[in-house]
mmCIF file of C-alpha atoms in Angstrom:
data_model
loop_
_atom_site.group_PDB
_atom_site.id
_atom_site.type_symbol
_atom_site.label_atom_id
_atom_site.label_comp_id
_atom_site.label_asym_id
_atom_site.label_seq_id
_atom_site.Cartn_x
_atom_site.Cartn_y
_atom_site.Cartn_z
ATOM 1 C CA GLN L 1 5.923 -88.576 -80.994
ATOM 2 C CA VAL L 2 8.020 -91.699 -80.469
ATOM 3 C CA GLN L 3 10.755 -92.650 -78.026
ATOM 4 C CA LEU L 4 13.510 -95.024 -79.135
ATOM 5 C CA VAL L 5 15.742 -97.260 -77.013
ATOM 6 C CA GLU L 6 18.560 -99.286 -78.560
ATOM 7 C CA SER L 7 19.984 -102.473 -77.092
ATOM 8 C CA GLY L 8 22.116 -105.429 -78.083
ATOM 9 C CA GLY L 9 25.482 -103.773 -78.407
ATOM 10 C CA GLY L 10 28.630 -105.271 -76.962
ATOM 11 C CA LEU L 11 32.080 -106.617 -77.648
ATOM 12 C CA VAL L 12 32.545 -109.144 -80.434
ATOM 13 C CA GLN L 13 35.491 -110.558 -82.322
ATOM 14 C CA ALA L 14 36.042 -109.778 -85.966
ATOM 15 C CA GLY L 15 33.967 -112.095 -88.131
ATOM 16 C CA GLY L 16 31.292 -112.402 -85.487
ATOM 17 C CA SER L 17 27.689 -111.280 -85.397
ATOM 18 C CA LEU L 18 25.446 -109.079 -83.302
ATOM 19 C CA ARG L 19 21.806 -108.131 -83.520
ATOM 20 C CA LEU L 20 20.787 -104.691 -82.368
ATOM 21 C CA SER L 21 17.251 -103.871 -81.360
ATOM 22 C CA CYS L 22 15.473 -100.550 -81.190
ATOM 23 C CA ALA L 23 12.326 -100.576 -79.085
ATOM 24 C CA ALA L 24 9.867 -97.816 -79.863
ATOM 25 C CA SER L 25 7.132 -96.422 -77.702
ATOM 26 C CA GLY L 26 4.005 -94.904 -79.121
ATOM 27 C CA ARG L 27 1.309 -96.047 -81.485
ATOM 28 C CA THR L 28 2.771 -94.396 -84.536
ATOM 29 C CA PHE L 29 5.807 -96.676 -84.998
ATOM 30 C CA SER L 30 4.246 -98.526 -87.890
ATOM 31 C CA SER L 31 3.737 -95.302 -89.802
ATOM 32 C CA TYR L 32 7.388 -94.259 -89.640
ATOM 33 C CA ALA L 33 10.259 -95.154 -91.884
ATOM 34 C CA MET L 34 13.308 -95.936 -89.771
ATOM 35 C CA GLY L 35 17.046 -95.736 -90.045
ATOM 36 C CA TRP L 36 20.258 -96.892 -88.417
ATOM 37 C CA PHE L 37 23.307 -94.689 -88.067
ATOM 38 C CA ARG L 38 26.663 -95.016 -86.375
ATOM 39 C CA GLN L 39 29.374 -92.755 -85.054
ATOM 40 C CA ALA L 40 32.930 -93.837 -84.440
ATOM 41 C CA PRO L 41 35.265 -91.887 -82.136
ATOM 42 C CA GLY L 42 36.517 -88.749 -83.824
ATOM 43 C CA LYS L 43 34.283 -89.240 -86.845
ATOM 44 C CA GLU L 44 31.007 -87.827 -87.999
ATOM 45 C CA ARG L 45 27.814 -89.797 -87.721
ATOM 46 C CA GLU L 46 27.210 -91.889 -90.813
ATOM 47 C CA PHE L 47 24.211 -93.537 -92.385
ATOM 48 C CA VAL L 48 24.058 -97.323 -92.088
ATOM 49 C CA GLY L 49 20.665 -98.272 -93.480
ATOM 50 C CA TYR L 50 17.003 -97.440 -93.948
ATOM 51 C CA ILE L 51 13.724 -99.338 -93.943
ATOM 52 C CA SER L 52 10.339 -98.149 -95.134
ATOM 53 C CA TRP L 53 7.293 -98.106 -92.870
ATOM 54 C CA ASN L 54 6.136 -101.562 -93.933
ATOM 55 C CA GLY L 55 9.563 -103.107 -94.463
ATOM 56 C CA GLY L 56 9.030 -103.308 -98.182
ATOM 57 C CA ARG L 57 12.028 -101.207 -99.068
ATOM 58 C CA THR L 58 15.506 -101.118 -97.593
ATOM 59 C CA SER L 59 18.737 -99.426 -98.497
ATOM 60 C CA TYR L 60 22.250 -99.680 -97.082
ATOM 61 C CA ALA L 61 25.523 -97.870 -97.030
ATOM 62 C CA ASP L 62 28.075 -99.483 -99.325
ATOM 63 C CA SER L 63 30.302 -100.211 -96.335
ATOM 64 C CA VAL L 64 27.742 -102.605 -94.815
ATOM 65 C CA LYS L 65 25.884 -103.889 -97.870
ATOM 66 C CA GLY L 66 25.773 -107.684 -97.896
ATOM 67 C CA ARG L 67 26.757 -107.914 -94.210
ATOM 68 C CA PHE L 68 24.019 -105.997 -92.379
ATOM 69 C CA THR L 69 20.271 -106.499 -92.607
ATOM 70 C CA ILE L 70 17.564 -104.175 -91.327
ATOM 71 C CA SER L 71 14.162 -105.513 -90.392
ATOM 72 C CA ARG L 72 11.207 -104.455 -88.326
ATOM 73 C CA ASP L 73 8.308 -105.963 -86.447
ATOM 74 C CA ASN L 74 5.518 -103.420 -86.347
ATOM 75 C CA ALA L 75 3.431 -105.574 -84.014
ATOM 76 C CA LYS L 76 6.280 -105.438 -81.481
ATOM 77 C CA THR L 77 7.180 -101.829 -82.383
ATOM 78 C CA THR L 78 10.795 -102.916 -82.732
ATOM 79 C CA LEU L 79 13.475 -102.256 -85.319
ATOM 80 C CA TYR L 80 16.417 -104.615 -85.794
ATOM 81 C CA LEU L 81 19.885 -104.504 -87.266
ATOM 82 C CA GLN L 82 21.479 -107.888 -87.897
ATOM 83 C CA MET L 83 25.217 -107.446 -88.284
ATOM 84 C CA ASN L 84 27.298 -110.301 -89.680
ATOM 85 C CA SER L 85 30.960 -110.607 -90.650
ATOM 86 C CA LEU L 86 31.803 -107.740 -88.359
ATOM 87 C CA LYS L 87 35.037 -105.839 -88.876
ATOM 88 C CA PRO L 88 37.031 -103.652 -86.480
ATOM 89 C CA GLU L 89 36.006 -100.637 -88.558
ATOM 90 C CA ASP L 90 32.382 -101.323 -87.601
ATOM 91 C CA THR L 91 33.226 -100.227 -84.070
ATOM 92 C CA ALA L 92 30.964 -97.296 -83.219
ATOM 93 C CA VAL L 93 27.963 -96.140 -81.265
ATOM 94 C CA TYR L 94 24.894 -97.236 -83.195
ATOM 95 C CA TYR L 95 21.730 -95.161 -83.228
ATOM 96 C CA CYS L 96 18.252 -95.843 -84.498
ATOM 97 C CA ALA L 97 16.121 -93.025 -85.819
ATOM 98 C CA ALA L 98 12.515 -92.519 -86.884
ATOM 99 C CA ASP L 99 10.526 -90.313 -89.228
ATOM 100 C CA PRO L 100 13.040 -89.201 -91.827
ATOM 101 C CA ARG L 101 13.055 -85.897 -93.605
ATOM 102 C CA PHE L 102 15.922 -87.230 -95.658
ATOM 103 C CA PRO L 103 16.371 -91.022 -95.358
ATOM 104 C CA THR L 104 20.163 -90.943 -95.275
ATOM 105 C CA SER L 105 20.643 -88.006 -92.946
ATOM 106 C CA VAL L 106 17.813 -86.111 -91.231
ATOM 107 C CA TYR L 107 15.381 -87.746 -88.850
ATOM 108 C CA ASN L 108 13.009 -86.273 -86.313
ATOM 109 C CA TYR L 109 13.534 -88.813 -83.527
ATOM 110 C CA TRP L 110 16.710 -90.479 -82.264
ATOM 111 C CA GLY L 111 17.632 -93.077 -79.691
ATOM 112 C CA GLN L 112 20.461 -92.712 -77.192
ATOM 113 C CA GLY L 113 22.748 -95.209 -78.899
ATOM 114 C CA THR L 114 24.368 -98.538 -78.100
ATOM 115 C CA GLN L 115 28.097 -99.266 -78.263
ATOM 116 C CA VAL L 116 29.430 -101.914 -80.624
ATOM 117 C CA THR L 117 33.088 -102.842 -80.337
ATOM 118 C CA VAL L 118 34.716 -105.270 -82.754
ATOM 119 C CA SER L 119 38.106 -106.610 -81.744
ATOM 120 C CA SER L 120 40.678 -107.796 -84.243
#
């Protein structure tokens, strides 16, 4: 089992950058593929990106491709989401997740989320 805690959210102007972190407890972090999701007010949760257990493979939603980058440090049991060129439509609660059943939707473990607000 793994526990996930996101941090790094906040308020940023459009065009700015933020880096989210997801700290994982437990020795099994390095064996899990990981994902980032987000949920805006009144909308369903949506897939943002995915990274394989060793970081060798990543995939992104079209809406963030070229602007967001997922990375991980297995030695620090931490997942990252670097967000550049932020837009107001990126405003959402961002969640990290571990151990996917389906990489773009179903995961066994979830964090509590961190708020990202992008002002225009």
